[in-house]
JSON list of C-alpha atoms and ligand atoms in Angstrom, two decimals:
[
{"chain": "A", "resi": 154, "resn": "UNK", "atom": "CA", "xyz": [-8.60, 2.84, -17.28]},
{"chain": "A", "resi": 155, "resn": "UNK", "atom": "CA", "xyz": [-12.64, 2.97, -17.55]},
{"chain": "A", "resi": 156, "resn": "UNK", "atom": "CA", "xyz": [-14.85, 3.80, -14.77]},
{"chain": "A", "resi": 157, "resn": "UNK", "atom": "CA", "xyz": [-18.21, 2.10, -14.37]},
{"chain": "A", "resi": 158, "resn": "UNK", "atom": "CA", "xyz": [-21.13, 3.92, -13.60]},
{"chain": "A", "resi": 159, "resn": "UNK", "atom": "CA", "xyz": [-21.57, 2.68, -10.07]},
{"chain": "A", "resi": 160, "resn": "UNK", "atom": "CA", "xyz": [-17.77, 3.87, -8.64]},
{"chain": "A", "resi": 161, "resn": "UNK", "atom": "CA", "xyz": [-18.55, 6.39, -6.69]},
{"chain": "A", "resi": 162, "resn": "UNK", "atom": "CA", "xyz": [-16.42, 9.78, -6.44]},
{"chain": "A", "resi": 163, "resn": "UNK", "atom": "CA", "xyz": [-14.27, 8.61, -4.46]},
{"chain": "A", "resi": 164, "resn": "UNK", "atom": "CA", "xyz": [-13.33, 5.23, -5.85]},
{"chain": "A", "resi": 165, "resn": "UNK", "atom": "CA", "xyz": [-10.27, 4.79, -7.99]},
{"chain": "A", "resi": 166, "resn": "UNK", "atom": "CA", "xyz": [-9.44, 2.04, -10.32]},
{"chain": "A", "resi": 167, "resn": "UNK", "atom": "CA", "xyz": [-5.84, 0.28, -9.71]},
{"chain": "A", "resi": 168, "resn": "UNK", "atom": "CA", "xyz": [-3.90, -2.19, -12.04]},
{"chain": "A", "resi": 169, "resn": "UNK", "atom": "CA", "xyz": [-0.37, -3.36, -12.61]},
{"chain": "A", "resi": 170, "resn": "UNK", "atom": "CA", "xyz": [1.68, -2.03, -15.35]},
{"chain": "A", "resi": 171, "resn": "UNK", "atom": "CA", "xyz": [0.68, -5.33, -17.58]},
{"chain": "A", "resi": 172, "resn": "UNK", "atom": "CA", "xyz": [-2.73, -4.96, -16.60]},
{"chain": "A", "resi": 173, "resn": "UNK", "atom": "CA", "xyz": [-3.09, -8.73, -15.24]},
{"chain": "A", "resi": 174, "resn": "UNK", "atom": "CA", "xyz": [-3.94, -7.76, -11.41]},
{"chain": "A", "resi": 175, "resn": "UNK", "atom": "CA", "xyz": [-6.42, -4.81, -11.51]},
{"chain": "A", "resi": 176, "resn": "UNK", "atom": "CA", "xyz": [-9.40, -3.55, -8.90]},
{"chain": "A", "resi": 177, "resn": "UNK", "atom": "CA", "xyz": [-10.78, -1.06, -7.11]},
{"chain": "A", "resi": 178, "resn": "UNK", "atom": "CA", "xyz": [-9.45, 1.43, -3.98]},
{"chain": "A", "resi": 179, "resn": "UNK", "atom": "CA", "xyz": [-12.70, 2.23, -2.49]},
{"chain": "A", "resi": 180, "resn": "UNK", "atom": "CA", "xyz": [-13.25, 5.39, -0.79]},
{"chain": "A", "resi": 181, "resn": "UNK", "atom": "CA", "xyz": [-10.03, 6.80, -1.29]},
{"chain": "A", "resi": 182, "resn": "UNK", "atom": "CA", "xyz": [-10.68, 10.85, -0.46]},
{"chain": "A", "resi": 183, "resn": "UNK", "atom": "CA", "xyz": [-8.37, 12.66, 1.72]},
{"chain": "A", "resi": 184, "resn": "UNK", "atom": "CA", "xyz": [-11.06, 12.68, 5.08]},
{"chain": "A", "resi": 185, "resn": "UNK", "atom": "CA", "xyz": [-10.93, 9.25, 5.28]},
{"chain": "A", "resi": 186, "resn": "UNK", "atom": "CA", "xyz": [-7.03, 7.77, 4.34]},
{"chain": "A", "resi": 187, "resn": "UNK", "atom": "CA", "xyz": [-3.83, 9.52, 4.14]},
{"chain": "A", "resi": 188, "resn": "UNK", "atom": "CA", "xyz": [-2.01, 10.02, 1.40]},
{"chain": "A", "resi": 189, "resn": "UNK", "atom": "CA", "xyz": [2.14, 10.09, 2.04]},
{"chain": "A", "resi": 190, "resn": "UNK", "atom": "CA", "xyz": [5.26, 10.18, 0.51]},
{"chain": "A", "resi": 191, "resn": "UNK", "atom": "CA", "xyz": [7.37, 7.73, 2.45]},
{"chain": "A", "resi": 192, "resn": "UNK", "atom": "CA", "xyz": [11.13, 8.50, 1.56]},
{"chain": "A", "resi": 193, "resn": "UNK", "atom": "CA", "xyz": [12.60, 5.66, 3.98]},
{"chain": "A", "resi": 194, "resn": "UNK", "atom": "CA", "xyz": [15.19, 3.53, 3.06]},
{"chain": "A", "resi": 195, "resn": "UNK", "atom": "CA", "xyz": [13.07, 0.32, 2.79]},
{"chain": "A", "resi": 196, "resn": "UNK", "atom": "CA", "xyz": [10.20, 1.23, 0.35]},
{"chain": "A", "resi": 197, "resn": "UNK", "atom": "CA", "xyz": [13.28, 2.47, -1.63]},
{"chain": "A", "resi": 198, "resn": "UNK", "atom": "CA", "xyz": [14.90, -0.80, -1.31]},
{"chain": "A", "resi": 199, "resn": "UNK", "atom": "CA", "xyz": [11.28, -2.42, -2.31]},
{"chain": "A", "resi": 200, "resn": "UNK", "atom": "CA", "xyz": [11.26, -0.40, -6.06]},
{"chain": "A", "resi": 201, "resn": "UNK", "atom": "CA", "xyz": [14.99, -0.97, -6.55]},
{"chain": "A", "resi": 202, "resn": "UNK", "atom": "CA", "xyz": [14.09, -4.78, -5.91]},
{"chain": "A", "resi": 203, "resn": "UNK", "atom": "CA", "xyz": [11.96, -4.71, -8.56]},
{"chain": "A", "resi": 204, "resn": "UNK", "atom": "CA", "xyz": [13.72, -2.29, -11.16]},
{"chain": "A", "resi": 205, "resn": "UNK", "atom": "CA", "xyz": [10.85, 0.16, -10.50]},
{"chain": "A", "resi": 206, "resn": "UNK", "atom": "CA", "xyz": [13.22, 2.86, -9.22]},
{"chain": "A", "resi": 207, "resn": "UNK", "atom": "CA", "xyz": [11.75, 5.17, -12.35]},
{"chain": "A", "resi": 208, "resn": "UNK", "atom": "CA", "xyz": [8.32, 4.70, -12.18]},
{"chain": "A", "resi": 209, "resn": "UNK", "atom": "CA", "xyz": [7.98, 4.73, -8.64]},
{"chain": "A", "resi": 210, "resn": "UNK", "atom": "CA", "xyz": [10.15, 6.98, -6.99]},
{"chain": "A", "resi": 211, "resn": "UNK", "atom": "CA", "xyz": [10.44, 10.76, -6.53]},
{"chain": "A", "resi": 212, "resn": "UNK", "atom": "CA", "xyz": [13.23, 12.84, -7.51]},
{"chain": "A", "resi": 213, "resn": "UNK", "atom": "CA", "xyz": [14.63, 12.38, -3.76]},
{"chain": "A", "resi": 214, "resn": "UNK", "atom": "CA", "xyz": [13.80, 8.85, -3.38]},
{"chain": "A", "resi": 215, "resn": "UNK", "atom": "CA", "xyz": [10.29, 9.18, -1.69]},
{"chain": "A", "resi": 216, "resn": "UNK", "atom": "CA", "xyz": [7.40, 6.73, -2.80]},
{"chain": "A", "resi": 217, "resn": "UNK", "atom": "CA", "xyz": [3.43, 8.04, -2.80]},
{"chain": "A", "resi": 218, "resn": "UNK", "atom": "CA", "xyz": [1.69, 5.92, -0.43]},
{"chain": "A", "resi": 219, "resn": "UNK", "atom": "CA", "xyz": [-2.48, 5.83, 0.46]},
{"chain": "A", "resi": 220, "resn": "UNK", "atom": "CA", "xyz": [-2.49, 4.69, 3.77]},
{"chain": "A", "resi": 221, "resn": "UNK", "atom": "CA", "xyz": [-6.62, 3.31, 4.00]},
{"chain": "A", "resi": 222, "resn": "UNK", "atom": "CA", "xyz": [-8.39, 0.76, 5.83]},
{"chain": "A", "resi": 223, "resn": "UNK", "atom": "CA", "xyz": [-8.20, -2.66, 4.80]},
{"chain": "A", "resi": 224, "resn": "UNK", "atom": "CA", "xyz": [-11.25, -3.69, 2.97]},
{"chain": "A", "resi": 225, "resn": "UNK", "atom": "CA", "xyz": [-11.50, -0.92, 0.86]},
{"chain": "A", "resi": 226, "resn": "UNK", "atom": "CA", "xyz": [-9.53, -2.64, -1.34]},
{"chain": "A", "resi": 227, "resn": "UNK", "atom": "CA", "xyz": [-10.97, -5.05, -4.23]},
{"chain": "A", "resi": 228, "resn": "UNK", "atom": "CA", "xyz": [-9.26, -7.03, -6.25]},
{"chain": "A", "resi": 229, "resn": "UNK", "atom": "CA", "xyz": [-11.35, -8.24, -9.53]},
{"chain": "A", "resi": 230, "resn": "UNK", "atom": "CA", "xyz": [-8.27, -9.80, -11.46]},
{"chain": "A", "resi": 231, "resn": "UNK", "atom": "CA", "xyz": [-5.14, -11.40, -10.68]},
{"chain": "A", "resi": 232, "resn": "UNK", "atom": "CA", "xyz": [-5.43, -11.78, -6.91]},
{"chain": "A", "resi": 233, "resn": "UNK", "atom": "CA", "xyz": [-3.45, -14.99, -7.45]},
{"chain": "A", "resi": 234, "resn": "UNK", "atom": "CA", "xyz": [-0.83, -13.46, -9.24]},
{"chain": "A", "resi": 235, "resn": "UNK", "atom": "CA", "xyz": [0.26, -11.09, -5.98]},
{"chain": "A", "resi": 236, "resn": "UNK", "atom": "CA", "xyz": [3.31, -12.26, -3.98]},
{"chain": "A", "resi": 237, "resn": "UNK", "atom": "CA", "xyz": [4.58, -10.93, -1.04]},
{"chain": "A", "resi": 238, "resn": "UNK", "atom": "CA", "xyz": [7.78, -10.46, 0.98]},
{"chain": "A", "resi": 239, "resn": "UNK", "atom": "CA", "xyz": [9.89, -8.93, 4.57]},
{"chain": "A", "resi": 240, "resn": "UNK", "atom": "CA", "xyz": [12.63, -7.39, 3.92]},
{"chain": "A", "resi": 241, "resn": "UNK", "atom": "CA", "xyz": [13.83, -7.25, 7.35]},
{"chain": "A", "resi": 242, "resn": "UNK", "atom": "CA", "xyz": [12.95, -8.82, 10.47]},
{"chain": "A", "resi": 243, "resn": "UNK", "atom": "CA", "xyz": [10.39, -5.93, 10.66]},
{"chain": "A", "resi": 244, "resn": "UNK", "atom": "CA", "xyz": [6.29, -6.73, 10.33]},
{"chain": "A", "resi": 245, "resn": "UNK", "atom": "CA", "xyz": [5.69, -4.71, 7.10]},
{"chain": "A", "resi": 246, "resn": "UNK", "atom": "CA", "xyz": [4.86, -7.07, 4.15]},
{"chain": "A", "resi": 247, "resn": "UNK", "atom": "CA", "xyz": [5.52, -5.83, 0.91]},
{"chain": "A", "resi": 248, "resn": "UNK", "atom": "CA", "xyz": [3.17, -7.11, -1.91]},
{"chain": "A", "resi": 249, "resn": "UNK", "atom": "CA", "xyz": [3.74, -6.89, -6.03]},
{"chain": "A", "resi": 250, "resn": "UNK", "atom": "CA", "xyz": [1.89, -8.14, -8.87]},
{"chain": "A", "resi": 251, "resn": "UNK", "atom": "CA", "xyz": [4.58, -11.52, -9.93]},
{"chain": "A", "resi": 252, "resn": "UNK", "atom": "CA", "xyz": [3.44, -11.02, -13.52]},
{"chain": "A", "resi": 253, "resn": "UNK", "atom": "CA", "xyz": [5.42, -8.15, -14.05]},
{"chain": "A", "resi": 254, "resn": "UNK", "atom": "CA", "xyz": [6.65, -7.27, -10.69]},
{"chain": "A", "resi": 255, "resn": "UNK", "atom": "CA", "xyz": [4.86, -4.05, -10.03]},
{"chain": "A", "resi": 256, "resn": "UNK", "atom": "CA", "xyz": [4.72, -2.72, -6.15]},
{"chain": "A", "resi": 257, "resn": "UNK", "atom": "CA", "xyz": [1.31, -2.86, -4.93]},
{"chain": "A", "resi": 258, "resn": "UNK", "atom": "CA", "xyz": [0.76, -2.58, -1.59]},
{"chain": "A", "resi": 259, "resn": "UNK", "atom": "CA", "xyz": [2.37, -2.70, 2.07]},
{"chain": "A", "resi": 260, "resn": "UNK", "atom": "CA", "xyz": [0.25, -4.18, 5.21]},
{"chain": "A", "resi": 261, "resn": "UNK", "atom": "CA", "xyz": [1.34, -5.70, 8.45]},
{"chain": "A", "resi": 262, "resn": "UNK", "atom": "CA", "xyz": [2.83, -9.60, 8.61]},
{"chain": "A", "resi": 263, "resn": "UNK", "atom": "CA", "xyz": [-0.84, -11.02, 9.17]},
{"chain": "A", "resi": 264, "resn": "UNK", "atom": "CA", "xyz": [-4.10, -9.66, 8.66]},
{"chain": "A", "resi": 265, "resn": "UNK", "atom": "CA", "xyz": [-4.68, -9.45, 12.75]},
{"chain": "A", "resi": 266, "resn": "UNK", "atom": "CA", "xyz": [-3.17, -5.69, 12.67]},
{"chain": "A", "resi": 267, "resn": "UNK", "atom": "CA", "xyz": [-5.23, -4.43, 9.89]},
{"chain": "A", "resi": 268, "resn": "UNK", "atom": "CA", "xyz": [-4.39, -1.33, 7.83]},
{"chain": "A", "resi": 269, "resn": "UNK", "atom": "CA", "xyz": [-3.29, -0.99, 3.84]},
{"chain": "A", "resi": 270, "resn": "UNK", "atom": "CA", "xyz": [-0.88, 1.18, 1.71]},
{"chain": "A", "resi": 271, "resn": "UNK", "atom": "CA", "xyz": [-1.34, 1.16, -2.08]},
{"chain": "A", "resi": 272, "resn": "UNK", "atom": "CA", "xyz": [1.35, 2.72, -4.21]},
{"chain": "A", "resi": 273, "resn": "UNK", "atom": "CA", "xyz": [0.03, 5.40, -6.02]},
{"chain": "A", "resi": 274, "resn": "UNK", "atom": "CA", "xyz": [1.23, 5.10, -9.19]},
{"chain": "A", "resi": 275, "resn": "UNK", "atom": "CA", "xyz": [-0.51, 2.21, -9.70]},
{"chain": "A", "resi": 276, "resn": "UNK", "atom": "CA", "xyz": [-4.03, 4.30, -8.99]},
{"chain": "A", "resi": 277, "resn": "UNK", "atom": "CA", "xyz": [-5.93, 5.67, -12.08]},
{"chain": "A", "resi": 278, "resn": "UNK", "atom": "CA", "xyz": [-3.84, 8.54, -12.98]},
{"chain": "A", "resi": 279, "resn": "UNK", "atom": "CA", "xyz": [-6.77, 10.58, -14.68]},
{"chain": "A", "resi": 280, "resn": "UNK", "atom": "CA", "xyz": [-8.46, 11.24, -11.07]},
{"chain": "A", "resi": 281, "resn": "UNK", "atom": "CA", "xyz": [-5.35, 9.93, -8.43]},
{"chain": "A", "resi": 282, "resn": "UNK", "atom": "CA", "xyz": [-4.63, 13.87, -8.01]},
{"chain": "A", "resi": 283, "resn": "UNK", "atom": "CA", "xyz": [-8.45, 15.24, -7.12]},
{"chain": "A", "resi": 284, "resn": "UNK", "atom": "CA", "xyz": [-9.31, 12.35, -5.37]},
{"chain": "A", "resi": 285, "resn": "UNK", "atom": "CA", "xyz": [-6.27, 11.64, -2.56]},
{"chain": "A", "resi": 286, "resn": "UNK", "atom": "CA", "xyz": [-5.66, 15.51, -2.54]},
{"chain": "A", "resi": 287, "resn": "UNK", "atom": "CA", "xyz": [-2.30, 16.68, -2.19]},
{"chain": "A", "resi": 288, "resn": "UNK", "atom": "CA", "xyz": [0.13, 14.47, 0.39]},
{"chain": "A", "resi": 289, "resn": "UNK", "atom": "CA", "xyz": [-0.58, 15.74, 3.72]},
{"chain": "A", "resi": 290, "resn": "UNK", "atom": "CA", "xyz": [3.05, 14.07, 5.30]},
{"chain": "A", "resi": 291, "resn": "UNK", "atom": "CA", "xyz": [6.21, 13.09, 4.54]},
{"chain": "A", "resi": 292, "resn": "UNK", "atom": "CA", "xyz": [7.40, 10.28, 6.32]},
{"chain": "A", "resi": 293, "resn": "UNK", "atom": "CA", "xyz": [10.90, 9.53, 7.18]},
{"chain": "A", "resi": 294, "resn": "UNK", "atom": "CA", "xyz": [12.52, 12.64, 5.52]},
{"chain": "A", "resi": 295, "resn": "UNK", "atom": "CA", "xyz": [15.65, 12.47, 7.13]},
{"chain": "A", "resi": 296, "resn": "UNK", "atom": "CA", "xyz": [16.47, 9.31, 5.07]},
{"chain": "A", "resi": 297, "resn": "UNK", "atom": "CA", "xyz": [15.44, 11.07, 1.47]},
{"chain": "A", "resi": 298, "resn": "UNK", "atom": "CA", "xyz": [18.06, 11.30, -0.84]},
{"chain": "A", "resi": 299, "resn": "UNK", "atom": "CA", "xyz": [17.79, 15.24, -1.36]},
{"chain": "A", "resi": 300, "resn": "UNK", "atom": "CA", "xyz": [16.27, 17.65, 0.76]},
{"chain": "A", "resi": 301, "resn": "UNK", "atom": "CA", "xyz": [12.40, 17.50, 0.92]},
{"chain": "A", "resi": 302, "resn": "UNK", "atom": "CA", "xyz": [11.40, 19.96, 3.27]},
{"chain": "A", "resi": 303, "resn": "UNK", "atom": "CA", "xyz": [8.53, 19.30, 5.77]},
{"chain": "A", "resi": 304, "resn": "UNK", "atom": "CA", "xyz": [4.96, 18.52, 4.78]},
{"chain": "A", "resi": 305, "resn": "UNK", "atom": "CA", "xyz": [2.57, 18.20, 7.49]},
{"chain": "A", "resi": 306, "resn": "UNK", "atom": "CA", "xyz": [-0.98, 18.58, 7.48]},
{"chain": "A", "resi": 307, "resn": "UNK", "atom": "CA", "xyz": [-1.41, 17.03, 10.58]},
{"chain": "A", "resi": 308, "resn": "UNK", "atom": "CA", "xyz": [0.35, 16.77, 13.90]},
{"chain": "A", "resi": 309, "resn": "UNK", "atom": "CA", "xyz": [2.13, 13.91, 14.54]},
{"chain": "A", "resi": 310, "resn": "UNK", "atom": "CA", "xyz": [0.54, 12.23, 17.53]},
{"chain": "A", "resi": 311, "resn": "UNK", "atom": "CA", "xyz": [-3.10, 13.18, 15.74]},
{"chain": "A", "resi": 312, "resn": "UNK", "atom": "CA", "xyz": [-1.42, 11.48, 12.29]},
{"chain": "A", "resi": 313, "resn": "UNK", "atom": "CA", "xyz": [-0.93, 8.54, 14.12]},
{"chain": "A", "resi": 314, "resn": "UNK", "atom": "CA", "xyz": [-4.24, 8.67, 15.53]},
{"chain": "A", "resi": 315, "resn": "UNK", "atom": "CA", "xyz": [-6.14, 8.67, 12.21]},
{"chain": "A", "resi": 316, "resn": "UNK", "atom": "CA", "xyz": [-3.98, 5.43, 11.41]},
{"chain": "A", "resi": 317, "resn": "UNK", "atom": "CA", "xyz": [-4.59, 3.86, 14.85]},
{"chain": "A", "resi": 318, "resn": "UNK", "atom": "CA", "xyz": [-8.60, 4.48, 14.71]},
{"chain": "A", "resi": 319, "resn": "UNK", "atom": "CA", "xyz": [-9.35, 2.91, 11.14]},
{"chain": "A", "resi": 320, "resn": "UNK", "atom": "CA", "xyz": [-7.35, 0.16, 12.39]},
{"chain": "A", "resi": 321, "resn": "UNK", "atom": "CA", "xyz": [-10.13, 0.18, 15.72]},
{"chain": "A", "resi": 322, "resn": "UNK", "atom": "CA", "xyz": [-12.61, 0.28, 13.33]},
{"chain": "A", "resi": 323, "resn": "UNK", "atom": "CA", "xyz": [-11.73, -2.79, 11.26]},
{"chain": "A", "resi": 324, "resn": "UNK", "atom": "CA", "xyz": [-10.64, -4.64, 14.36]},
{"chain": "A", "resi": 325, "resn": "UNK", "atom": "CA", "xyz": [-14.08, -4.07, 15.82]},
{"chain": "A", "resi": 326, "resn": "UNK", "atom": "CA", "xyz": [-16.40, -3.79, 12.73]},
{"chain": "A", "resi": 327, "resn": "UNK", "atom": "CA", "xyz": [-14.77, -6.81, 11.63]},
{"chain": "A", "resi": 328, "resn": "UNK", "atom": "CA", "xyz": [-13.12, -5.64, 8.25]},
{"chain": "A", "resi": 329, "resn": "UNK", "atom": "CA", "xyz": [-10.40, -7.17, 8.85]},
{"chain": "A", "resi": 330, "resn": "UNK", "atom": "CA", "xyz": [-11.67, -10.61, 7.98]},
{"chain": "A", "resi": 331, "resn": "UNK", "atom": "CA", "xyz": [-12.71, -8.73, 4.60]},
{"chain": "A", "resi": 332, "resn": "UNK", "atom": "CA", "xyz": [-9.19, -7.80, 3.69]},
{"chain": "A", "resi": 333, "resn": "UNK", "atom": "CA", "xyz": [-8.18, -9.28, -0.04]},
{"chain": "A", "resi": 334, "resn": "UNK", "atom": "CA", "xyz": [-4.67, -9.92, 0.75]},
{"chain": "A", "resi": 335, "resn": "UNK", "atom": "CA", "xyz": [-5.87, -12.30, 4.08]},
{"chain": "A", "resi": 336, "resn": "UNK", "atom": "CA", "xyz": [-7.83, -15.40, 4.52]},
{"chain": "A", "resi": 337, "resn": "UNK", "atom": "CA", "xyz": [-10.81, -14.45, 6.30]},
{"chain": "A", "resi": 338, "resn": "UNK", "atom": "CA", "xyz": [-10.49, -16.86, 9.09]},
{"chain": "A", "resi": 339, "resn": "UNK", "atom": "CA", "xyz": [-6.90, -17.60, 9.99]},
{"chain": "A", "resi": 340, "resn": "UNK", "atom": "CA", "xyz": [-5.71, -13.95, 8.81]},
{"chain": "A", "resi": 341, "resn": "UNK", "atom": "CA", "xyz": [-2.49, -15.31, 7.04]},
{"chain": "A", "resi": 342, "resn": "UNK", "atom": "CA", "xyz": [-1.18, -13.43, 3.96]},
{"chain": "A", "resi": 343, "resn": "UNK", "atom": "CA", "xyz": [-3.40, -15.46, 0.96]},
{"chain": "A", "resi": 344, "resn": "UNK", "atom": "CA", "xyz": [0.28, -16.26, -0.15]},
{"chain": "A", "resi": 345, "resn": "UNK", "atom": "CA", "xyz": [3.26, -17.43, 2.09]},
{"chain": "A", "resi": 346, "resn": "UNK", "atom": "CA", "xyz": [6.05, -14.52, 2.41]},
{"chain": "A", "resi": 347, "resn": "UNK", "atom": "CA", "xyz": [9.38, -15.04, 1.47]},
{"chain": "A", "resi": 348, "resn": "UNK", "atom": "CA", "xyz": [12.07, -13.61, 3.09]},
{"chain": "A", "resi": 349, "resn": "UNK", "atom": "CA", "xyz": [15.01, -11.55, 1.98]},
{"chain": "A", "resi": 350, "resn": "UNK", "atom": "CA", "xyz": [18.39, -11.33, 2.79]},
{"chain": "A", "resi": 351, "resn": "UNK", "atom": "CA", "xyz": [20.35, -8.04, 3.27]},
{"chain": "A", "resi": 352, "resn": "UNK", "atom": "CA", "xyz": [22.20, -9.46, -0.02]},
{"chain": "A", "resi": 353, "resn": "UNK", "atom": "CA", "xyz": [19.56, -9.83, -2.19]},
{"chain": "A", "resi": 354, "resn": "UNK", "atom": "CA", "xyz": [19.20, -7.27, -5.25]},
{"chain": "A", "resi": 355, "resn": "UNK", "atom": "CA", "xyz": [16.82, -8.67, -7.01]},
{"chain": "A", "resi": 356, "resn": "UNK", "atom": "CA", "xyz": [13.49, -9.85, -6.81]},
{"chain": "A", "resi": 357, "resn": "UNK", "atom": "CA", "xyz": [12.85, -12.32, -9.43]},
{"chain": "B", "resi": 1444, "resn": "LIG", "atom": "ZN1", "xyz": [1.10, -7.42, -14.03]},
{"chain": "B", "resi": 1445, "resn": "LIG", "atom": "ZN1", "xyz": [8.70, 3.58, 3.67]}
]
């Protein structure tokens, strides 16, 4: 991937593995998202749905995450090409490029509750490492498949408080109706989410 000369330091180029949906993560240094390794059974499920267990997940079955606030994201390709799905009867929407089913991101059911996760293998991989820093949590470790240890820059509560505050601040500043993945006005996902069943292996 090429940078232009107006990215700033912080910015880091993002495409699917055919190269169809690509953009822009603006932003993305460690003061202002978080970036996680998320070894729950359900972002598991998401890369096994997808036959991306090899690309995506870590040797115990964790998945590098860049929690960030909404609009940072751009999309300059392909934005029509990303679907998205629930696994469960839980909020989280799971996106992926259709074109060759890469994971992309994971946001809430409707752009009202604003916040965005990009997978971070899809992030340039020339400047991912210097630019989100080092993961600063591991979320859900009790449900890895090996023993990860504990990783935590932050205290919980004050974790959760970084997450809940760039939320306030595109609730209030009004990013939210700048999100990529909404439509400005209603906030619904720009394409209707399909459901899962507990049976299904496969995402097509
Ligand atoms: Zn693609
Ligand atoms: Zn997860």
């Amino acid at each position: 991937m090429t940078s232009n000369s107006n990215m700033a330091t912080t910015d880091l180029n993002l495409s699917c593995l055919c190269g169809n949906v690509t953009g822009t993560l603006r932003d993305a240094g460690s003061a202002t998202g978080d970036h996680v390794i998320c070894h729950c059974s359900d972002c598991r499920r998401f890369a096994h749905l997808l036959d991306q267990d090899a690309r995506i997940l870590d040797s115990n079955g964790g998945t590098a995450l860049f929690q960030t606030r909404c609009a940072r994201l751009w999309i300059r390709t392909g934005r029509d090409d990303l679907r998205c799905v629930h696994l469960t009867d839980k909020p989280t929407l799971r996106w992926y490029a259709a074109c060759c089913r890469t994971p992309m991101f994971n946001s809430y059911a409707t752009g009202r509750v604003p916040y965005l996760t990009a997978f971070v293998a899809n992030l340039d991989s020339d400047r991912r490492a210097q630019v989100l820093g080092p993961p600063v949590s591991l979320l859900f470790a009790e449900e890895a498949t090996g023993d990860v240890g504990k990783v935590s820059k932050f205290s919980m509560p004050r974790f959760i408080l970084r997450f809940v505050l760039r939320m306030a601040k595109d609730i209030i500043g009004g990013d939210r109706r700048r999100s990529p993945l909404f439509e400005p006005q209603s906030l619904r996902p720009i394409s209707p989410p399909r459901r899962l069943e507990a049976s299904d292996t496969k995402i097509p």
